[in-house]
Amino acid sequence: MSAERFLLFTMSRAICDTPAATEWARAEILKALDPRTSVIAGDACSDDVAQMLSIGTAAKWCLDGRVMYRMRGPWWEEAMWHNNTLPKRGRGHREEWRQLCLARNIAMVNHWACRDDVFGLGIVAPWATTQGTDHTLSAMRLAGLPEDRITRLVCPAELGPNQQRRLL
């Protein structure tokens, strides 16, 4: 049996804006997985991915600082990547939350990218407004994950919400 591999995964949350984009992403993710692959993701997309694929995510890096693990069962807390107070909710704190998301992505990538059994996959929605997925893919490169182990996929724009309305 082959050794386990880890997929350092990032996906635009906007992919879930339409069923068509979600199904496209699901098919692309399945192409990247095999039975020996465990998924590492931030908490924004890890549950979406697990639900889309009916798979168990191996590690979930949460904005509240927890690093959660599971092996096809319940989550357990293994570590903390920060012990800071979370920003307040609301429009006036949007930049603080954005910075926290980016910091979480960098911490997650830096923890995993040095391993030989890790590869990266980013799924981008061209209609997304935040570009957090591309930021995480850049962090993978900066952390030393070889370019040949990083894949960036772009969802066809016609599967996005605005284009689907025009087609109706």
Short mmCIF file of C-alpha atoms in Angstrom, two decimals:
data_model
loop_
_atom_site.label_atom_id
_atom_site.label_comp_id
_atom_site.label_asym_id
_atom_site.label_seq_id
_atom_site.Cartn_x
_atom_site.Cartn_y
_atom_site.Cartn_z
CA MET A 1 0.00 0.00 0.00
CA SER A 2 1.24 3.49 -0.88
CA ALA A 3 2.04 6.11 1.70
CA GLU A 4 -0.59 8.67 2.64
CA ARG A 5 -0.66 12.00 0.78
CA PHE A 6 -2.05 15.30 1.96
CA LEU A 7 -4.01 17.76 -0.16
CA LEU A 8 -3.50 21.33 1.02
CA PHE A 9 -6.80 22.66 -0.28
CA THR A 10 -8.14 26.14 -0.88
CA MET A 11 -11.33 27.11 -2.66
CA SER A 12 -13.24 30.30 -3.20
CA ARG A 13 -16.37 30.26 -1.08
CA ALA A 14 -18.12 31.78 -4.11
CA ILE A 15 -17.93 28.36 -5.79
CA CYS A 16 -20.94 27.41 -3.67
CA ASP A 17 -22.95 30.33 -5.12
CA THR A 18 -24.51 28.06 -7.75
CA PRO A 19 -25.22 24.35 -7.98
CA ALA A 20 -23.48 24.22 -11.38
CA ALA A 21 -20.23 25.68 -10.01
CA THR A 22 -20.42 23.39 -6.97
CA GLU A 23 -20.81 20.32 -9.16
CA TRP A 24 -17.94 21.42 -11.41
CA ALA A 25 -15.70 21.87 -8.34
CA ARG A 26 -16.79 18.53 -6.92
CA ALA A 27 -15.77 16.74 -10.11
CA GLU A 28 -12.40 18.52 -10.19
CA ILE A 29 -11.67 17.72 -6.55
CA LEU A 30 -12.51 14.06 -7.07
CA LYS A 31 -9.96 13.95 -9.90
CA ALA A 32 -7.29 15.13 -7.44
CA LEU A 33 -8.13 12.59 -4.74
CA ASP A 34 -7.36 8.96 -4.35
CA PRO A 35 -7.97 6.64 -1.37
CA ARG A 36 -4.67 7.62 0.27
CA THR A 37 -5.36 11.40 0.20
CA SER A 38 -6.30 13.37 3.31
CA VAL A 39 -7.56 16.95 2.97
CA ILE A 40 -6.11 19.92 4.90
CA ALA A 41 -8.21 23.11 4.68
CA GLY A 42 -9.34 26.20 6.51
CA ASP A 43 -12.66 26.09 8.29
CA ALA A 44 -14.39 28.23 5.65
CA CYS A 45 -14.17 25.57 2.97
CA SER A 46 -13.31 22.34 4.75
CA ASP A 47 -16.89 21.60 5.73
CA ASP A 48 -18.15 22.57 2.26
CA VAL A 49 -15.64 20.20 0.68
CA ALA A 50 -16.35 17.37 3.09
CA GLN A 51 -20.06 17.76 2.43
CA MET A 52 -19.56 17.99 -1.35
CA LEU A 53 -17.44 14.87 -1.45
CA SER A 54 -18.77 12.90 1.50
CA ILE A 55 -15.19 12.54 2.72
CA GLY A 56 -13.53 13.10 6.04
CA THR A 57 -11.27 16.13 6.19
CA ALA A 58 -8.00 15.32 7.96
CA ALA A 59 -7.29 18.78 9.35
CA LYS A 60 -9.28 21.98 9.71
CA TRP A 61 -7.57 25.26 10.58
CA CYS A 62 -10.17 27.46 12.31
CA LEU A 63 -10.30 31.23 12.55
CA ASP A 64 -10.75 30.98 16.32
CA GLY A 65 -7.23 29.50 16.49
CA ARG A 66 -8.05 25.82 16.86
CA VAL A 67 -6.45 23.21 14.63
CA MET A 68 -8.90 20.33 14.46
CA TYR A 69 -8.21 16.80 13.23
CA ARG A 70 -10.33 13.77 12.48
CA MET A 71 -10.07 10.39 10.89
CA ARG A 72 -13.54 9.86 9.40
CA GLY A 73 -15.12 10.43 12.82
CA PRO A 74 -15.67 13.35 15.18
CA TRP A 75 -13.29 16.32 15.23
CA TRP A 76 -10.78 16.71 18.04
CA GLU A 77 -8.65 19.72 18.92
CA GLU A 78 -4.96 19.08 18.51
CA ALA A 79 -3.29 22.49 18.60
CA MET A 80 -3.75 26.24 18.47
CA TRP A 81 -2.30 28.43 15.72
CA HIS A 82 -3.16 31.65 17.61
CA ASN A 83 -4.56 32.64 21.00
CA ASN A 84 -5.82 36.10 20.06
CA THR A 85 -9.24 37.57 20.65
CA LEU A 86 -11.42 37.38 17.54
CA PRO A 87 -12.42 40.64 15.86
CA LYS A 88 -15.92 41.95 16.48
CA ARG A 89 -18.59 41.12 13.91
CA GLY A 90 -19.98 43.77 11.58
CA ARG A 91 -19.08 45.88 8.59
CA GLY A 92 -16.66 48.08 10.49
CA HIS A 93 -14.46 45.06 11.23
CA ARG A 94 -14.31 43.53 7.77
CA GLU A 95 -10.60 44.30 7.27
CA GLU A 96 -9.70 42.70 10.62
CA TRP A 97 -11.50 39.50 9.58
CA ARG A 98 -9.82 39.57 6.17
CA GLN A 99 -6.40 39.86 7.82
CA LEU A 100 -7.23 37.00 10.19
CA CYS A 101 -8.26 34.77 7.26
CA LEU A 102 -5.02 35.54 5.43
CA ALA A 103 -2.94 34.91 8.57
CA ARG A 104 -4.71 31.57 9.10
CA ASN A 105 -3.99 30.56 5.50
CA ILE A 106 -0.30 31.42 5.85
CA ALA A 107 0.02 29.53 9.15
CA MET A 108 -1.69 26.46 7.69
CA VAL A 109 0.46 26.49 4.55
CA ASN A 110 3.71 27.05 6.45
CA HIS A 111 2.93 24.11 8.72
CA TRP A 112 2.31 21.65 5.86
CA ALA A 113 4.23 22.88 2.77
CA CYS A 114 7.63 21.56 3.90
CA ARG A 115 6.48 17.93 3.70
CA ASP A 116 7.23 15.74 0.68
CA ASP A 117 3.78 14.13 0.81
CA VAL A 118 1.82 17.39 0.38
CA PHE A 119 0.39 18.84 -2.79
CA GLY A 120 -1.78 21.93 -3.23
CA LEU A 121 -5.04 22.53 -5.04
CA GLY A 122 -6.82 25.85 -5.38
CA ILE A 123 -10.20 26.29 -7.02
CA VAL A 124 -10.90 29.88 -8.04
CA ALA A 125 -14.27 31.45 -8.83
CA PRO A 126 -13.63 34.28 -11.32
CA TRP A 127 -16.67 36.16 -9.95
CA ALA A 128 -15.30 36.10 -6.36
CA THR A 129 -14.39 39.46 -4.86
CA THR A 130 -11.77 38.62 -2.22
CA GLN A 131 -9.01 36.63 -4.02
CA GLY A 132 -8.20 34.69 -0.85
CA THR A 133 -7.70 31.50 -2.86
CA ASP A 134 -4.96 33.07 -4.98
CA HIS A 135 -3.39 34.47 -1.81
CA THR A 136 -3.22 30.96 -0.36
CA LEU A 137 -1.75 29.55 -3.57
CA SER A 138 0.92 32.28 -3.46
CA ALA A 139 1.61 31.37 0.17
CA MET A 140 2.19 27.77 -0.93
CA ARG A 141 4.84 28.92 -3.40
CA LEU A 142 6.47 31.24 -0.86
CA ALA A 143 6.57 28.40 1.69
CA GLY A 144 8.54 26.29 -0.78
CA LEU A 145 5.91 23.89 -2.10
CA PRO A 146 7.25 23.01 -5.56
CA GLU A 147 5.32 24.47 -8.48
CA ASP A 148 4.74 21.01 -9.96
CA ARG A 149 2.80 20.06 -6.80
CA ILE A 150 0.45 23.09 -6.95
CA THR A 151 -2.63 23.17 -9.17
CA ARG A 152 -4.79 26.25 -9.77
CA LEU A 153 -8.15 25.58 -11.38
CA VAL A 154 -10.57 28.29 -12.49
CA CYS A 155 -14.28 27.55 -12.58
CA PRO A 156 -15.82 28.48 -15.93
CA ALA A 157 -17.42 31.92 -15.57
CA GLU A 158 -20.62 30.74 -17.21
CA LEU A 159 -21.26 28.57 -14.15
CA GLY A 160 -21.26 31.62 -11.89
CA PRO A 161 -24.38 33.41 -10.64
CA ASN A 162 -24.45 36.39 -13.01
CA GLN A 163 -23.84 34.37 -16.14
CA GLN A 164 -26.47 31.78 -15.23
CA ARG A 165 -29.12 34.50 -14.91
CA ARG A 166 -28.25 35.81 -18.38
CA LEU A 167 -28.64 32.32 -19.85
CA LEU A 168 -32.21 31.94 -18.52
#
